Coordinates of N, CA, C and O in Angstrom, one line a residue:
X1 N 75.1 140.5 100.4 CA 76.3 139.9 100.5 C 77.5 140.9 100.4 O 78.1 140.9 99.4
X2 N 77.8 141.8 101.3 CA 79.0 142.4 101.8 C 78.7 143.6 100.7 O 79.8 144.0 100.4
X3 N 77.5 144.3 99.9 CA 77.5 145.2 98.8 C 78.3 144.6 97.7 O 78.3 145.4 96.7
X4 N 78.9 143.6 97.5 CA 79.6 142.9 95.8 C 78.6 142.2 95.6 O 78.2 142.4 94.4
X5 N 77.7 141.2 96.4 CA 76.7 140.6 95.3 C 75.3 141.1 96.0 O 75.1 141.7 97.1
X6 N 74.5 140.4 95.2 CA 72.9 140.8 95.8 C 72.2 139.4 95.4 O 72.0 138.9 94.3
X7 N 72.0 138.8 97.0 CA 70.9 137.2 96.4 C 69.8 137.4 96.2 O 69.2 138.4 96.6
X8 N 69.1 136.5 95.5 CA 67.8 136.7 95.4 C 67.0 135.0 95.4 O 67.2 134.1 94.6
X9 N 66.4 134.8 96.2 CA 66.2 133.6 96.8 C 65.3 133.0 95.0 O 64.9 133.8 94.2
X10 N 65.3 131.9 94.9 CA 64.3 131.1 94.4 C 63.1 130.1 95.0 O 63.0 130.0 96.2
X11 N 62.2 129.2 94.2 CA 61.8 129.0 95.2 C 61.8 127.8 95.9 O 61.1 127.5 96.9
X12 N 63.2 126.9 95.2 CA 64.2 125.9 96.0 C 64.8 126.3 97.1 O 65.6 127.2 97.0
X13 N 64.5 125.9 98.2 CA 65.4 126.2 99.4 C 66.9 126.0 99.3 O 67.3 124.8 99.2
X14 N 67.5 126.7 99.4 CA 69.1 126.8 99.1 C 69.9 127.4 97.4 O 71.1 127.6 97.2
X15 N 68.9 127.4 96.8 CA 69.6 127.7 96.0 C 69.2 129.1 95.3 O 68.0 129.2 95.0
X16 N 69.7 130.0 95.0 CA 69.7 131.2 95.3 C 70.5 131.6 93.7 O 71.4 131.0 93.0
X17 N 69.9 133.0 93.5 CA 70.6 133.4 91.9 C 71.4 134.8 92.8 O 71.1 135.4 93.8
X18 N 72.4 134.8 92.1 CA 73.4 135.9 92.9 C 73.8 137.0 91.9 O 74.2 136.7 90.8
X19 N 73.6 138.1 92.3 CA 73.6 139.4 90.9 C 75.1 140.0 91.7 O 75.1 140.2 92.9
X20 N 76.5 140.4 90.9 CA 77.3 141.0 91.4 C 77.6 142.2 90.7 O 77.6 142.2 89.5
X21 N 78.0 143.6 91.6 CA 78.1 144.3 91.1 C 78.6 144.6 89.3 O 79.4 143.9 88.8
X22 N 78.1 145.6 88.5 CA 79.4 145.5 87.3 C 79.9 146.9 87.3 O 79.2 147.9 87.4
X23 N 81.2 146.8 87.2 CA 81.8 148.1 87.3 C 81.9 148.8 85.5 O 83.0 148.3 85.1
X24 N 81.5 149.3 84.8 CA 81.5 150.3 83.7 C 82.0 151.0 83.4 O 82.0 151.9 84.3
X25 N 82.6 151.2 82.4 CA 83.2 152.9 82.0 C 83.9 152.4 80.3 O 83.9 151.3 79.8
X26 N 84.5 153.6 80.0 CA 84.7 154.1 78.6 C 85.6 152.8 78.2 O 86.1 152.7 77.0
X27 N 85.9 151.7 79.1 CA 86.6 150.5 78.3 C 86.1 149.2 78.3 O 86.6 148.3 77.7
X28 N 84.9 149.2 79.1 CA 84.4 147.8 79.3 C 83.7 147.5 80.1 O 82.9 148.4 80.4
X29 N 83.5 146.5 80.6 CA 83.1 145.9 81.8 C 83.8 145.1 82.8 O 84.1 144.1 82.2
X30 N 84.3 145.1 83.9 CA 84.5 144.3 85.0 C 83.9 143.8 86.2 O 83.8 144.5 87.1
X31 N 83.5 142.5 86.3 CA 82.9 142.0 87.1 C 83.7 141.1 87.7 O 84.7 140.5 87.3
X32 N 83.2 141.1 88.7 CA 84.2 140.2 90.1 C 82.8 138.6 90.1 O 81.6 138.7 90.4
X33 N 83.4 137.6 89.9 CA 82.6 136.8 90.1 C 82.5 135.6 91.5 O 81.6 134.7 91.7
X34 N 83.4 135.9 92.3 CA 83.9 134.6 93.2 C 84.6 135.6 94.5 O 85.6 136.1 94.1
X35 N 84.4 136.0 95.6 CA 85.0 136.5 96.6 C 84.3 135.0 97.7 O 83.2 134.6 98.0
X36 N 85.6 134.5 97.8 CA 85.3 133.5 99.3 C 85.3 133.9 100.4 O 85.1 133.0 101.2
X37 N 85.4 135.2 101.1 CA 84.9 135.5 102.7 C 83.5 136.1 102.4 O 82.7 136.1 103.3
X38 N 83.2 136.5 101.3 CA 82.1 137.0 101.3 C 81.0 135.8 101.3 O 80.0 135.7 102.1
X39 N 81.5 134.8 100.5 CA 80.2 133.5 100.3 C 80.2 132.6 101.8 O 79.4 131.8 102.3
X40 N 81.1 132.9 102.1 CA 81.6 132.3 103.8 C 80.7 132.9 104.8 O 80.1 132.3 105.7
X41 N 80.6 134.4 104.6 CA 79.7 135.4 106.0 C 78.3 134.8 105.5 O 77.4 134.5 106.3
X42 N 78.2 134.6 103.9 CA 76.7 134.4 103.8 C 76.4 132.8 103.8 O 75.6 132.4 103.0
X43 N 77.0 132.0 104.5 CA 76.6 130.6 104.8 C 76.6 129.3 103.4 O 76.3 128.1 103.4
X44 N 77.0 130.3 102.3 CA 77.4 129.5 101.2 C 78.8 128.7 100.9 O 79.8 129.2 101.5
X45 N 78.9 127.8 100.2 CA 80.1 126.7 100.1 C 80.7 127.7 99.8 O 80.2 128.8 99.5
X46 N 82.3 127.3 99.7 CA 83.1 128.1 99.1 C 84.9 127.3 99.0 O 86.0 127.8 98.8
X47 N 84.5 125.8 99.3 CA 85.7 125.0 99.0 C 85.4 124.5 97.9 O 84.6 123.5 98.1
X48 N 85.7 124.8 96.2 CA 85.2 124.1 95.1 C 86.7 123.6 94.8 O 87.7 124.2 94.7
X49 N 86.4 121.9 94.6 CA 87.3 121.3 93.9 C 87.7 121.2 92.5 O 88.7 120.7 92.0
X50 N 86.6 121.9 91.8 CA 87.2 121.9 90.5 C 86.1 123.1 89.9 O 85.1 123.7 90.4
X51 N 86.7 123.3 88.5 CA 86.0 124.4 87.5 C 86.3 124.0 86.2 O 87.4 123.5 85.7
X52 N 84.9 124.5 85.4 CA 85.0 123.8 83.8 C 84.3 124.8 83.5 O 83.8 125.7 84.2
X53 N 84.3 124.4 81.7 CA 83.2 125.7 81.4 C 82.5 124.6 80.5 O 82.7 123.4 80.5
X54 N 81.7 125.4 79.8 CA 81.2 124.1 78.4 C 80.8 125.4 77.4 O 80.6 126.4 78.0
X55 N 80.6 125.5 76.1 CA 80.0 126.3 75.0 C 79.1 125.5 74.3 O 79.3 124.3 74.2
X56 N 77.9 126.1 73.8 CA 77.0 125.9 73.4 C 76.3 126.4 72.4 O 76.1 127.6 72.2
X57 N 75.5 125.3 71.3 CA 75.1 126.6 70.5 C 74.0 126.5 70.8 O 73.6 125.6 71.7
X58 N 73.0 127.6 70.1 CA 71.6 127.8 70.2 C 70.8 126.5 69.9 O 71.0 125.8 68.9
X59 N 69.9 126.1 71.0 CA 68.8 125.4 71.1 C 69.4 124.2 71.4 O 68.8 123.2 71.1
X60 N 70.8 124.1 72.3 CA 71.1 122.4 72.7 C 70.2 123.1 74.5 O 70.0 124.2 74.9
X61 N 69.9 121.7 74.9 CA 70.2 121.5 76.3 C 70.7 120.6 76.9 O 70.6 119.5 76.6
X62 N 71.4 121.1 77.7 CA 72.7 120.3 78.5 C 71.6 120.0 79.8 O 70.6 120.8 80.0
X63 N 71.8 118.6 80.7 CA 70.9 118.2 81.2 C 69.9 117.1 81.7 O 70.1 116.0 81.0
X64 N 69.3 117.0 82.2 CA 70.0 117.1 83.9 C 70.9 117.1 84.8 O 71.2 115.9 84.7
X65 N 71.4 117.5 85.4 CA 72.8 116.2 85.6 C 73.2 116.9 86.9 O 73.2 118.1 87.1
X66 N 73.4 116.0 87.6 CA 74.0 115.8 89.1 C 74.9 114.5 89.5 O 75.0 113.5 88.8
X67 N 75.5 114.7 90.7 CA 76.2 113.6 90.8 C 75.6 112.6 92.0 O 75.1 113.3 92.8
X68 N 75.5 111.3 92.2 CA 75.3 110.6 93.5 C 76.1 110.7 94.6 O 77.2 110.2 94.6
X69 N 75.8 111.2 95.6 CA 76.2 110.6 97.3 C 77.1 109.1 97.3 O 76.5 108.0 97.3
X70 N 78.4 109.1 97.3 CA 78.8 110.4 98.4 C 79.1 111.5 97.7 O 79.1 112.6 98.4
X71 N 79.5 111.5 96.0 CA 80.1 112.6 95.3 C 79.3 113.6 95.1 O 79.6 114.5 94.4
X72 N 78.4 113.5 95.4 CA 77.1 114.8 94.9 C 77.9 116.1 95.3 O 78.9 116.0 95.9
X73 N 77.4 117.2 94.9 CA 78.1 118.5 94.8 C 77.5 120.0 94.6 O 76.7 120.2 93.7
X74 N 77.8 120.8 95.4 CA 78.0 121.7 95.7 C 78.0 122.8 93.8 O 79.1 122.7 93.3
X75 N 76.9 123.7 92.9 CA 77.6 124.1 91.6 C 77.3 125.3 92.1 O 76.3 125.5 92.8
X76 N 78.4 126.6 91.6 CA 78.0 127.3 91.1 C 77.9 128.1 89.8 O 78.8 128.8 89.5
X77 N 76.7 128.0 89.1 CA 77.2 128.5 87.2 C 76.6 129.9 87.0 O 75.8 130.6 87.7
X78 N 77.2 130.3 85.6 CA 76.8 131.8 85.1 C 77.5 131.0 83.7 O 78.2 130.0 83.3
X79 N 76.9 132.4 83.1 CA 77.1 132.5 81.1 C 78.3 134.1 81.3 O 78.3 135.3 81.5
X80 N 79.1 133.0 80.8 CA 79.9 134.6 80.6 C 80.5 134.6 79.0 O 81.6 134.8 78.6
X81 N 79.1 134.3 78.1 CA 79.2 135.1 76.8 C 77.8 134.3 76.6 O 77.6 133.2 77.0
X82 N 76.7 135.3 75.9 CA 75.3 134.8 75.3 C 74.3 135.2 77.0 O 74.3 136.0 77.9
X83 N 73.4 133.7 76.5 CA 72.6 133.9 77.6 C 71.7 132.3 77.6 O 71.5 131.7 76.5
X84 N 71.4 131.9 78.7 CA 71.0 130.3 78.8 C 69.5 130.5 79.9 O 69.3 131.2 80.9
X85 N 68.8 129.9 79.3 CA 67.2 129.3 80.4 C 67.9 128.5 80.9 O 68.1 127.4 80.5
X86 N 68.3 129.1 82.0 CA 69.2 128.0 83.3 C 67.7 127.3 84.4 O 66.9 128.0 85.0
X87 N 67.7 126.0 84.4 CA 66.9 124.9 85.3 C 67.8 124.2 86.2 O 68.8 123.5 85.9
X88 N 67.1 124.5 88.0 CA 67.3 123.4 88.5 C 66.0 122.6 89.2 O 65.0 123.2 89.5
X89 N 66.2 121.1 89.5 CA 64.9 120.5 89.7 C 65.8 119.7 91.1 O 67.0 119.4 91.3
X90 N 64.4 119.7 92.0 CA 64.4 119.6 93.4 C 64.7 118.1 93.8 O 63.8 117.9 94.5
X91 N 65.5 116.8 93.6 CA 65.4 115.7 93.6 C 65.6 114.8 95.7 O 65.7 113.7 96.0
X92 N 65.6 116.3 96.7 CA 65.8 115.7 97.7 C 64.1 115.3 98.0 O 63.1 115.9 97.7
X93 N 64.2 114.0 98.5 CA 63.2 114.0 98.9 C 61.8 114.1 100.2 O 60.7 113.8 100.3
X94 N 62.8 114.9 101.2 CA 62.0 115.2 102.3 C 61.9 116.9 102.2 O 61.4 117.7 103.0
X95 N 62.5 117.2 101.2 CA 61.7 118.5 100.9 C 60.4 119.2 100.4 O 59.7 118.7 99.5
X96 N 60.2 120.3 100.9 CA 59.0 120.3 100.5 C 58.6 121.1 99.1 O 57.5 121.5 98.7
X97 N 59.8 121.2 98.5 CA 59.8 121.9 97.1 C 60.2 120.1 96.4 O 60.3 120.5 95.2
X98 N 60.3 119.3 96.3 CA 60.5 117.7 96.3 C 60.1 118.1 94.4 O 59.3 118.8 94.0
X99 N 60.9 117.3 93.6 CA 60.1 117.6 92.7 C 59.5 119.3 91.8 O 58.8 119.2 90.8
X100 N 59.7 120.0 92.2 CA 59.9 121.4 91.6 C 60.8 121.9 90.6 O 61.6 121.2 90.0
X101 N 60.8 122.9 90.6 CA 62.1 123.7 89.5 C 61.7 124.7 89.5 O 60.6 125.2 89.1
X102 N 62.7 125.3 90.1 CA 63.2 127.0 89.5 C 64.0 127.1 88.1 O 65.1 126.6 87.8
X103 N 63.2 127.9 87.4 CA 64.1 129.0 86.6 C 64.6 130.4 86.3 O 64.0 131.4 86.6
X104 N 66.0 130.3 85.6 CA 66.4 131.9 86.1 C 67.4 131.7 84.7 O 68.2 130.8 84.5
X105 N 66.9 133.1 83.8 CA 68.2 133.2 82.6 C 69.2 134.1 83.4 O 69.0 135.0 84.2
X106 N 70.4 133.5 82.8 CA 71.9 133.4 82.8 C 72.4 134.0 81.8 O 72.5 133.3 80.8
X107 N 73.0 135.6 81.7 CA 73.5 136.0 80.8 C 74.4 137.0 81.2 O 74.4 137.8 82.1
X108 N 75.7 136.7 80.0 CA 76.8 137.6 80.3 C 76.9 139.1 80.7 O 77.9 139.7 81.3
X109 N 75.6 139.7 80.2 CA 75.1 141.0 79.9 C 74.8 141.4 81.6 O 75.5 142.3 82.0
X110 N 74.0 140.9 82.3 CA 73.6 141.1 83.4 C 74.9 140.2 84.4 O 75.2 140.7 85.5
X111 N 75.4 139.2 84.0 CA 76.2 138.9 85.1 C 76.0 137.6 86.5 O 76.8 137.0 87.2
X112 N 74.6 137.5 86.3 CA 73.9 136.7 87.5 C 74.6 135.4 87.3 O 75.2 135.0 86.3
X113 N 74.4 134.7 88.8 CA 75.0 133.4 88.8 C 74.3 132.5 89.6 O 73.8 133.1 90.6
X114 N 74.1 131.2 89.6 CA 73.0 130.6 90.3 C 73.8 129.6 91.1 O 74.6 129.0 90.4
X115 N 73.7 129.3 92.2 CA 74.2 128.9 93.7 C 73.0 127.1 93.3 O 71.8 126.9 93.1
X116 N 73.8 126.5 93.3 CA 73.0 125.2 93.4 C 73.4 124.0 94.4 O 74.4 123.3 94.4
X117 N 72.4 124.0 95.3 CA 72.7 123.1 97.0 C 73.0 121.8 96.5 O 72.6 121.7 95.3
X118 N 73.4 120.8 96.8 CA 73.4 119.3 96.9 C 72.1 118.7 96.5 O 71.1 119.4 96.7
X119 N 72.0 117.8 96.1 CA 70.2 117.2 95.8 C 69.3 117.9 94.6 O 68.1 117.7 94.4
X120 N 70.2 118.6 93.8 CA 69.5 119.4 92.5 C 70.3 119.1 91.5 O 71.5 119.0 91.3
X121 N 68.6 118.7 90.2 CA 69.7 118.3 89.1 C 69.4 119.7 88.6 O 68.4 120.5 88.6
X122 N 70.8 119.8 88.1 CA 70.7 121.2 86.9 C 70.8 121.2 85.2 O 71.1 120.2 84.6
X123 N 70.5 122.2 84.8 CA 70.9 121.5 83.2 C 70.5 123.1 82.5 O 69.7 123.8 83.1
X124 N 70.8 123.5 81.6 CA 70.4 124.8 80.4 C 70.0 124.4 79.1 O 70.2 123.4 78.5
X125 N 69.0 125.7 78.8 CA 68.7 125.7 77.4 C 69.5 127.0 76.4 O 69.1 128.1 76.5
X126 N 70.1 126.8 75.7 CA 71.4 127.9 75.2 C 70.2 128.7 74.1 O 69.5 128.2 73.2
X127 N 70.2 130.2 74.6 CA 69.3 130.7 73.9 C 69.7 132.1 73.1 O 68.8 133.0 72.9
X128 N 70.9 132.3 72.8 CA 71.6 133.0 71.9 C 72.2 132.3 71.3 O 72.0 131.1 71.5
X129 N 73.2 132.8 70.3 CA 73.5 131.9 68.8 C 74.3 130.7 69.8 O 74.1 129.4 69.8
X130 N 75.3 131.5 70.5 CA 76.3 130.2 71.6 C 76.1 130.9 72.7 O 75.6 132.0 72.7
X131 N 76.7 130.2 74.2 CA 76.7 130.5 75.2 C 77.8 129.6 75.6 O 78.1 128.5 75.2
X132 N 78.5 130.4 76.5 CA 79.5 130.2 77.6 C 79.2 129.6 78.7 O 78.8 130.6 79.3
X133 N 79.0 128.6 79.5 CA 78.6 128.7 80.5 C 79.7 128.0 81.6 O 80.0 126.9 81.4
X134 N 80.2 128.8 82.6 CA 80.9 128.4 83.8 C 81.2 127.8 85.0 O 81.2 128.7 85.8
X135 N 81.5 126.3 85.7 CA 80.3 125.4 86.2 C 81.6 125.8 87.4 O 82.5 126.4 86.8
X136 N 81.7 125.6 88.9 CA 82.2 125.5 89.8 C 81.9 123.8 90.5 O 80.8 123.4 90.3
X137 N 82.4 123.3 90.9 CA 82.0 122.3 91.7 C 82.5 121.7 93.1 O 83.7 121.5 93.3
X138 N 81.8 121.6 93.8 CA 83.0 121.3 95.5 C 83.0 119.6 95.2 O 83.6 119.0 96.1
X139 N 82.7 118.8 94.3 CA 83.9 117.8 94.3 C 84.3 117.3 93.1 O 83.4 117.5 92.3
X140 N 85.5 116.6 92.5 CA 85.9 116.5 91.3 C 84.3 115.7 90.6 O 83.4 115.2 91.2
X141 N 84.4 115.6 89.1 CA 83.6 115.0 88.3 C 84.4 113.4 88.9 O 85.6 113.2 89.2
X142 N 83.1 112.3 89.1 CA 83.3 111.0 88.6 C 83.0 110.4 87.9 O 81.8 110.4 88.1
X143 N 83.2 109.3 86.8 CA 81.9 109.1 86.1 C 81.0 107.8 87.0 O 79.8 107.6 87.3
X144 N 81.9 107.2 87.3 CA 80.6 106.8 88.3 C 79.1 106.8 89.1 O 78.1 106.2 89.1
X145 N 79.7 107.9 89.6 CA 78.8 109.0 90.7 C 78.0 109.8 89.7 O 77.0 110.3 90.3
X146 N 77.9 110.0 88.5 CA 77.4 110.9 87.4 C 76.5 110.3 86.8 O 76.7 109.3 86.1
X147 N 74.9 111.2 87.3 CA 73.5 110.5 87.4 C 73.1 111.7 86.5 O 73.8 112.7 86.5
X148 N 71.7 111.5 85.5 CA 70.6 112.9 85.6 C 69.5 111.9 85.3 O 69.2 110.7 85.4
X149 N 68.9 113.1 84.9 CA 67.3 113.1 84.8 C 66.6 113.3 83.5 O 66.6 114.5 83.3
X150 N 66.1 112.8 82.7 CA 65.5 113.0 81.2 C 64.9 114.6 81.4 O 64.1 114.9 82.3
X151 N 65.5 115.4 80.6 CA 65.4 116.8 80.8 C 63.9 117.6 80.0 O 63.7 118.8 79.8
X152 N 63.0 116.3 79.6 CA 61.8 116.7 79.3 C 60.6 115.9 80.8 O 59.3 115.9 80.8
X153 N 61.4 115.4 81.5 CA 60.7 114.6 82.2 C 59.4 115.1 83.5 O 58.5 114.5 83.9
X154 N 59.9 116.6 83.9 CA 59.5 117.3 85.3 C 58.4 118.5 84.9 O 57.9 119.3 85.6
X155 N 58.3 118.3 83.7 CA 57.3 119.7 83.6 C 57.9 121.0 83.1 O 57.3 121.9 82.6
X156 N 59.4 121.1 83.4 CA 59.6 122.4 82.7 C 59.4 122.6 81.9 O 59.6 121.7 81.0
X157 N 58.8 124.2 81.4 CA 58.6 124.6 80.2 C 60.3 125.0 79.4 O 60.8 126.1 79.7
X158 N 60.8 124.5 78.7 CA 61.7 124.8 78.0 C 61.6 125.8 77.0 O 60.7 125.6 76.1
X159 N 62.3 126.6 77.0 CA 62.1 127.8 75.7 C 62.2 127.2 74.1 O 62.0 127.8 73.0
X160 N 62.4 125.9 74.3 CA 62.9 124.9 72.9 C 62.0 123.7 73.3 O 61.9 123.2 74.4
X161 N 61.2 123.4 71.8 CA 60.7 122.0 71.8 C 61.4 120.8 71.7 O 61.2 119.7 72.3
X162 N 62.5 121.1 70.7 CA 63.0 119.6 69.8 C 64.3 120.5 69.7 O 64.6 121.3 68.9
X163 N 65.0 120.0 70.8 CA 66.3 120.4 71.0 C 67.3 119.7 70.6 O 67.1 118.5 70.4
X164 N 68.9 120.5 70.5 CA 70.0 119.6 70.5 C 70.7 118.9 71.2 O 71.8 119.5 71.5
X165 N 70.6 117.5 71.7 CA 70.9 116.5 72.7 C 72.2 115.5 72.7 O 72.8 115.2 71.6
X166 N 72.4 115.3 73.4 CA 73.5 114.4 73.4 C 72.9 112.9 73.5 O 71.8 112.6 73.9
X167 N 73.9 112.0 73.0 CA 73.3 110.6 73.4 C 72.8 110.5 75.0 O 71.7 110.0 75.4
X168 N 74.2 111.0 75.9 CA 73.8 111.1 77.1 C 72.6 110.7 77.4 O 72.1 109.7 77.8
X169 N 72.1 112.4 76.8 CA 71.1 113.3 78.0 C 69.8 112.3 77.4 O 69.0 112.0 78.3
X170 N 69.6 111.9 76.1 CA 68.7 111.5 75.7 C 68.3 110.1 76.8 O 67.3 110.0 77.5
X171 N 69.3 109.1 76.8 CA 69.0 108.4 77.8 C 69.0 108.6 78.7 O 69.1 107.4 79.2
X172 N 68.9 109.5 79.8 CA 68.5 109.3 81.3 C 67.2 108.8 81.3 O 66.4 108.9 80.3
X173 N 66.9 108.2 82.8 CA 65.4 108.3 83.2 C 65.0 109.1 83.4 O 65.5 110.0 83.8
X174 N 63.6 109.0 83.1 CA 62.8 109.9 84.0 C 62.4 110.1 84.7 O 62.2 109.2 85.4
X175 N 61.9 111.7 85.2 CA 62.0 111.8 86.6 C 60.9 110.9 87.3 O 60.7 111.2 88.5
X176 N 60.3 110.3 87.0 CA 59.0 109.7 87.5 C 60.0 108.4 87.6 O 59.5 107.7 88.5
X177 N 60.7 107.9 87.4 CA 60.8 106.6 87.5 C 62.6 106.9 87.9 O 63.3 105.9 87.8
X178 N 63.1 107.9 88.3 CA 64.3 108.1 89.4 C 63.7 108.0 90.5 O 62.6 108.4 90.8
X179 N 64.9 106.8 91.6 CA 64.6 107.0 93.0 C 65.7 107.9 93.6 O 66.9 107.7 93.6
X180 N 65.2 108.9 94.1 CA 66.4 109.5 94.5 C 66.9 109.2 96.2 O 66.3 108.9 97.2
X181 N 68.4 109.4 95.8 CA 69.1 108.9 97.0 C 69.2 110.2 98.2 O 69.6 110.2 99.3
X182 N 68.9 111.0 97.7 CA 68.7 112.5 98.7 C 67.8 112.7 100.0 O 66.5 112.9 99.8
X183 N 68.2 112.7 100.8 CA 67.1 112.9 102.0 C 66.3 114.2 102.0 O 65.1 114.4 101.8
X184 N 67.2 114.8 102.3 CA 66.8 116.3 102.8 C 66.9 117.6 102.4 O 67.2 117.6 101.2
X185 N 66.9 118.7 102.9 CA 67.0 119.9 102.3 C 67.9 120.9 102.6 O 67.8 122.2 102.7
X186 N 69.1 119.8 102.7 CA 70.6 120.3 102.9 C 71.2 121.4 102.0 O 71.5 120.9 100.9
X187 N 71.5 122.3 102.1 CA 72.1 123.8 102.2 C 73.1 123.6 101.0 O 73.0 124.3 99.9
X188 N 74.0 122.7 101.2 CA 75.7 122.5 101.0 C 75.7 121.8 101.4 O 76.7 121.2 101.5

């Protein structure tokens, strides 16, 4: 990506963990996290309607959570303090990753950021004392439109057994018993 980032595919089609340069020296660190002609040349979204962060302490998971069609959305997240077992799970269904999950830790230290297509629920497991984590989204939150997935439901191995949950998250369904509204193996 133009020498500022470096993708590295996963094995969800479209969704991709992004490493960007860090520049170093005798005061710190600076990292550039967001260049839009660069995510543009490389066929990634880059009109996000909104940005949040959330903090976390050790051993919650945040999770699953995506939005429904028509609001479904476009994320891109990173940890910019700690470090999180970042999950996304594959909910289009004419894909042939359908039902899968990629994982990839998310830590301020390294910088990386994970690109998440339409049709994926995402969610973390916070695995330093707290974690930062940074959400991008191409369309506003609704609560309407705001679906997930029981985040013990798909097989991931979680780095945590008996985590800290929200009422939320504890009620979703599970993935066995979500019908999902996603066709395909849309990009963005």
């Amino acid at each position: 990506m133009d020498g500022v980032f470096k993708t590295i595919d996963t094995v969800i089609p479209g969704c991709v963990e992004i490493r960007p340069h860090i520049y170093e020296d005798n005061r710190g660190r600076f990292v550039k996290v967001w260049n839009r002609q660069v995510f543009v040349d490389a066929g990634l979204y880059s009109e996000y309607a909104e940005e949040f962060y959330s903090v976390s302490r050790c051993g919650v998971v945040r999770g699953l959570h995506f939005q429904l069609p028509p609001m479904d959305h476009v994320k891109l997240v990173y940890c910019v303090s700690g470090r999180v077992q970042d999950a996304v799970l594959d909910l289009r269904r004419n894909s042939f990753t359908y039902g899968r999950f990629a994982l990839v830790e998310l830590s301020a230290q390294v910088g990386n950021m994970l690109y998440i297509p339409k049709g994926l629920a995402h969610g973390f497991c916070t695995l330093s004392e707290t974690a930062t984590m940074v959400y991008k989204a191409s369309s506003a939150y609704s609560p309407e439109h705001d679906c997930g997935v029981l985040w013990s439901s798909a097989g991931i191995p979680w780095s945590i057994t008996d985590p800290i949950l929200s009422d939320r998250d504890r009620a979703h369904p599970s993935f066995g018993a979500f019908v999902s509204p996603f066709d395909g193996e849309a990009a963005g």
